[in-house]
PDB file of C-alpha atoms in Angstrom:
ATOM      1  CA  MET A   1     -11.165   7.341  -0.055  1.00  0.00           C
ATOM      2  CA  SER A   2     -13.147   9.562  -2.424  1.00  0.00           C
ATOM      3  CA  SER A   3     -15.139  12.284  -0.898  1.00  0.00           C
ATOM      4  CA  VAL A   4     -17.600  12.276  -4.081  1.00  0.00           C
ATOM      5  CA  GLU A   5     -21.108  10.576  -3.211  1.00  0.00           C
ATOM      6  CA  HIS A   6     -22.376   7.913  -5.781  1.00  0.00           C
ATOM      7  CA  THR A   7     -25.810   6.657  -6.140  1.00  0.00           C
ATOM      8  CA  PRO A   8     -25.916   3.183  -7.143  1.00  0.00           C
ATOM      9  CA  SER A   9     -27.399   2.460 -10.590  1.00  0.00           C
ATOM     10  CA  GLU A  10     -31.148   1.740 -11.102  1.00  0.00           C
ATOM     11  CA  SER A  11     -30.349  -1.732 -12.034  1.00  0.00           C
ATOM     12  CA  ALA A  12     -27.208  -4.014 -10.601  1.00  0.00           C
ATOM     13  CA  PRO A  13     -24.364  -4.645 -13.492  1.00  0.00           C
ATOM     14  CA  ASP A  14     -24.880  -8.364 -14.470  1.00  0.00           C
ATOM     15  CA  ALA A  15     -21.723 -10.680 -14.520  1.00  0.00           C
ATOM     16  CA  GLN A  16     -20.431 -10.823 -17.708  1.00  0.00           C
ATOM     17  CA  LYS A  17     -20.214  -7.002 -17.075  1.00  0.00           C
ATOM     18  CA  TRP A  18     -17.914  -8.127 -14.665  1.00  0.00           C
ATOM     19  CA  ALA A  19     -16.274 -10.254 -16.305  1.00  0.00           C
ATOM     20  CA  ASP A  20     -15.793  -8.228 -19.388  1.00  0.00           C
ATOM     21  CA  VAL A  21     -14.203  -5.024 -17.203  1.00  0.00           C
ATOM     22  CA  GLN A  22     -12.095  -7.631 -15.337  1.00  0.00           C
ATOM     23  CA  ALA A  23     -10.873  -8.746 -18.898  1.00  0.00           C
ATOM     24  CA  SER A  24      -9.855  -5.338 -20.504  1.00  0.00           C
ATOM     25  CA  ALA A  25      -6.263  -3.482 -20.523  1.00  0.00           C
ATOM     26  CA  ASP A  26      -8.112  -1.362 -18.295  1.00  0.00           C
ATOM     27  CA  PHE A  27      -8.102  -3.344 -15.235  1.00  0.00           C
ATOM     28  CA  THR A  28      -5.048  -5.325 -16.052  1.00  0.00           C
ATOM     29  CA  GLU A  29      -3.441  -1.646 -16.087  1.00  0.00           C
ATOM     30  CA  LEU A  30      -4.513  -0.898 -12.637  1.00  0.00           C
ATOM     31  CA  LYS A  31      -3.645  -4.183 -11.361  1.00  0.00           C
ATOM     32  CA  GLN A  32      -0.354  -3.732 -12.563  1.00  0.00           C
ATOM     33  CA  ARG A  33       0.063  -0.299 -11.359  1.00  0.00           C
ATOM     34  CA  LEU A  34      -0.800  -1.537  -7.932  1.00  0.00           C
ATOM     35  CA  ARG A  35       1.086  -4.674  -8.069  1.00  0.00           C
ATOM     36  CA  LYS A  36       4.226  -2.619  -8.755  1.00  0.00           C
ATOM     37  CA  PHE A  37       4.042  -0.409  -5.318  1.00  0.00           C
ATOM     38  CA  VAL A  38       2.740  -2.820  -3.369  1.00  0.00           C
ATOM     39  CA  PHE A  39       5.186  -6.138  -3.621  1.00  0.00           C
ATOM     40  CA  PRO A  40       8.019  -3.873  -3.653  1.00  0.00           C
ATOM     41  CA  VAL A  41       7.662  -1.835  -0.494  1.00  0.00           C
ATOM     42  CA  SER A  42       5.840  -5.095   0.695  1.00  0.00           C
ATOM     43  CA  GLY A  43       9.411  -6.724   0.704  1.00  0.00           C
ATOM     44  CA  LEU A  44      11.402  -4.127   1.937  1.00  0.00           C
ATOM     45  CA  PHE A  45       9.169  -3.178   4.725  1.00  0.00           C
ATOM     46  CA  LEU A  46       9.657  -7.543   5.447  1.00  0.00           C
ATOM     47  CA  ALA A  47      13.724  -7.020   5.028  1.00  0.00           C
ATOM     48  CA  TRP A  48      13.696  -4.208   7.538  1.00  0.00           C
ATOM     49  CA  TYR A  49      11.522  -5.257   9.901  1.00  0.00           C
ATOM     50  CA  VAL A  50      13.205  -9.251   9.973  1.00  0.00           C
ATOM     51  CA  LEU A  51      16.541  -7.057  10.363  1.00  0.00           C
ATOM     52  CA  TYR A  52      15.029  -5.200  13.375  1.00  0.00           C
ATOM     53  CA  VAL A  53      14.067  -8.534  15.083  1.00  0.00           C
ATOM     54  CA  LEU A  54      17.163 -10.419  14.113  1.00  0.00           C
ATOM     55  CA  LEU A  55      19.635  -7.798  15.416  1.00  0.00           C
ATOM     56  CA  ALA A  56      17.832  -7.350  18.691  1.00  0.00           C
ATOM     57  CA  ASP A  57      17.873 -11.177  18.963  1.00  0.00           C
ATOM     58  CA  TYR A  58      20.980 -12.106  17.929  1.00  0.00           C
ATOM     59  CA  ALA A  59      23.583  -8.681  17.896  1.00  0.00           C
ATOM     60  CA  HIS A  60      22.480  -7.514  21.506  1.00  0.00           C
ATOM     61  CA  ASP A  61      25.809  -5.692  22.605  1.00  0.00           C
ATOM     62  CA  PHE A  62      24.774  -3.805  18.857  1.00  0.00           C
ATOM     63  CA  MET A  63      21.834  -2.696  19.931  1.00  0.00           C
ATOM     64  CA  SER A  64      22.302  -1.779  23.339  1.00  0.00           C
ATOM     65  CA  THR A  65      24.510   0.471  22.378  1.00  0.00           C
ATOM     66  CA  LYS A  66      23.575   3.765  24.021  1.00  0.00           C
ATOM     67  CA  VAL A  67      23.281   7.123  21.859  1.00  0.00           C
ATOM     68  CA  LEU A  68      21.526   9.073  24.249  1.00  0.00           C
ATOM     69  CA  GLY A  69      21.363   9.158  27.854  1.00  0.00           C
ATOM     70  CA  ASN A  70      19.556   5.851  28.508  1.00  0.00           C
ATOM     71  CA  ILE A  71      17.724   5.792  24.518  1.00  0.00           C
ATOM     72  CA  ASN A  72      19.923   2.753  22.607  1.00  0.00           C
ATOM     73  CA  VAL A  73      20.401   2.138  19.403  1.00  0.00           C
ATOM     74  CA  GLY A  74      17.658  -1.173  19.979  1.00  0.00           C
ATOM     75  CA  LEU A  75      15.009   1.964  21.010  1.00  0.00           C
ATOM     76  CA  ILE A  76      15.317   3.945  17.884  1.00  0.00           C
ATOM     77  CA  PHE A  77      15.283   0.975  15.449  1.00  0.00           C
ATOM     78  CA  GLY A  78      12.307   0.153  17.435  1.00  0.00           C
ATOM     79  CA  LEU A  79      10.528   3.549  17.404  1.00  0.00           C
ATOM     80  CA  LEU A  80      11.735   3.427  13.447  1.00  0.00           C
ATOM     81  CA  GLN A  81       9.283   0.806  13.207  1.00  0.00           C
ATOM     82  CA  PHE A  82       7.029   3.088  13.243  1.00  0.00           C
ATOM     83  CA  VAL A  83       7.942   5.607  11.029  1.00  0.00           C
ATOM     84  CA  SER A  84       8.527   3.776   8.561  1.00  0.00           C
ATOM     85  CA  THR A  85       4.748   2.450   8.854  1.00  0.00           C
ATOM     86  CA  PHE A  86       3.149   5.639   8.543  1.00  0.00           C
ATOM     87  CA  VAL A  87       6.170   6.958   5.543  1.00  0.00           C
ATOM     88  CA  ILE A  88       4.619   3.702   3.616  1.00  0.00           C
ATOM     89  CA  THR A  89       0.888   4.547   4.189  1.00  0.00           C
ATOM     90  CA  THR A  90       1.723   8.156   3.200  1.00  0.00           C
ATOM     91  CA  LEU A  91       3.861   6.683   0.118  1.00  0.00           C
ATOM     92  CA  TYR A  92       1.357   4.346  -0.846  1.00  0.00           C
ATOM     93  CA  VAL A  93      -1.995   6.908  -0.666  1.00  0.00           C
ATOM     94  CA  ARG A  94       0.075   9.188  -2.410  1.00  0.00           C
ATOM     95  CA  HIS A  95       0.576   6.623  -5.410  1.00  0.00           C
ATOM     96  CA  ALA A  96      -2.954   5.620  -4.900  1.00  0.00           C
ATOM     97  CA  ASN A  97      -4.939   9.236  -5.446  1.00  0.00           C
ATOM     98  CA  LYS A  98      -2.419   9.828  -8.315  1.00  0.00           C
ATOM     99  CA  ASN A  99      -1.789   6.295  -9.955  1.00  0.00           C
ATOM    100  CA  LEU A 100      -5.184   4.388  -8.833  1.00  0.00           C
ATOM    101  CA  ASP A 101      -7.490   6.365  -8.077  1.00  0.00           C
ATOM    102  CA  PRO A 102      -8.294   7.123 -11.846  1.00  0.00           C
ATOM    103  CA  LEU A 103      -7.939   4.495 -13.424  1.00  0.00           C
ATOM    104  CA  ALA A 104     -10.810   2.796 -10.497  1.00  0.00           C
ATOM    105  CA  GLU A 105     -13.097   5.649 -11.268  1.00  0.00           C
ATOM    106  CA  LYS A 106     -13.382   4.938 -14.988  1.00  0.00           C
ATOM    107  CA  LEU A 107     -13.555   1.702 -14.441  1.00  0.00           C
ATOM    108  CA  ARG A 108     -16.387   2.162 -12.432  1.00  0.00           C
ATOM    109  CA  ASN A 109     -17.672   3.747 -13.990  1.00  0.00           C
ATOM    110  CA  GLU A 110     -18.444   1.519 -17.000  1.00  0.00           C
ATOM    111  CA  ILE A 111     -19.544  -1.088 -14.432  1.00  0.00           C
ATOM    112  CA  GLU A 112     -22.220   1.204 -13.588  1.00  0.00           C
ATOM    113  CA  GLY A 113     -23.153   2.125 -17.130  1.00  0.00           C
ATOM    114  CA  ASP A 114     -21.668   5.913 -16.543  1.00  0.00           C
ATOM    115  CA  GLY A 115     -19.018   5.748 -18.526  1.00  0.00           C
ATOM    116  CA  LYS A 116     -19.973   4.336 -22.262  1.00  0.00           C
TER     117      LYS A 116
END
């Protein structure tokens, strides 16, 4: 989220302006940059989650293997689900700040009439 405060323009952009921006090369690039990150990372996380669920359901002996005291493999894998969520969030924020936000800001300025 940007820390810069924006004030709306006097007149709201018309539908044609929105359609022009949506058809622009910058908007297409923004969608492409977002998809290049979101789809692979979502797929990897989903695969990791499904692996965890399948192991918990079908590999009882493996998941109940004690690692240290009462801590077993299943508990470690479960906690790693939280860790991977935080890692993905951090990576997305970095990706958005570097690759998405500058282009989105440019498009916003075009829509509001500041980027001519």
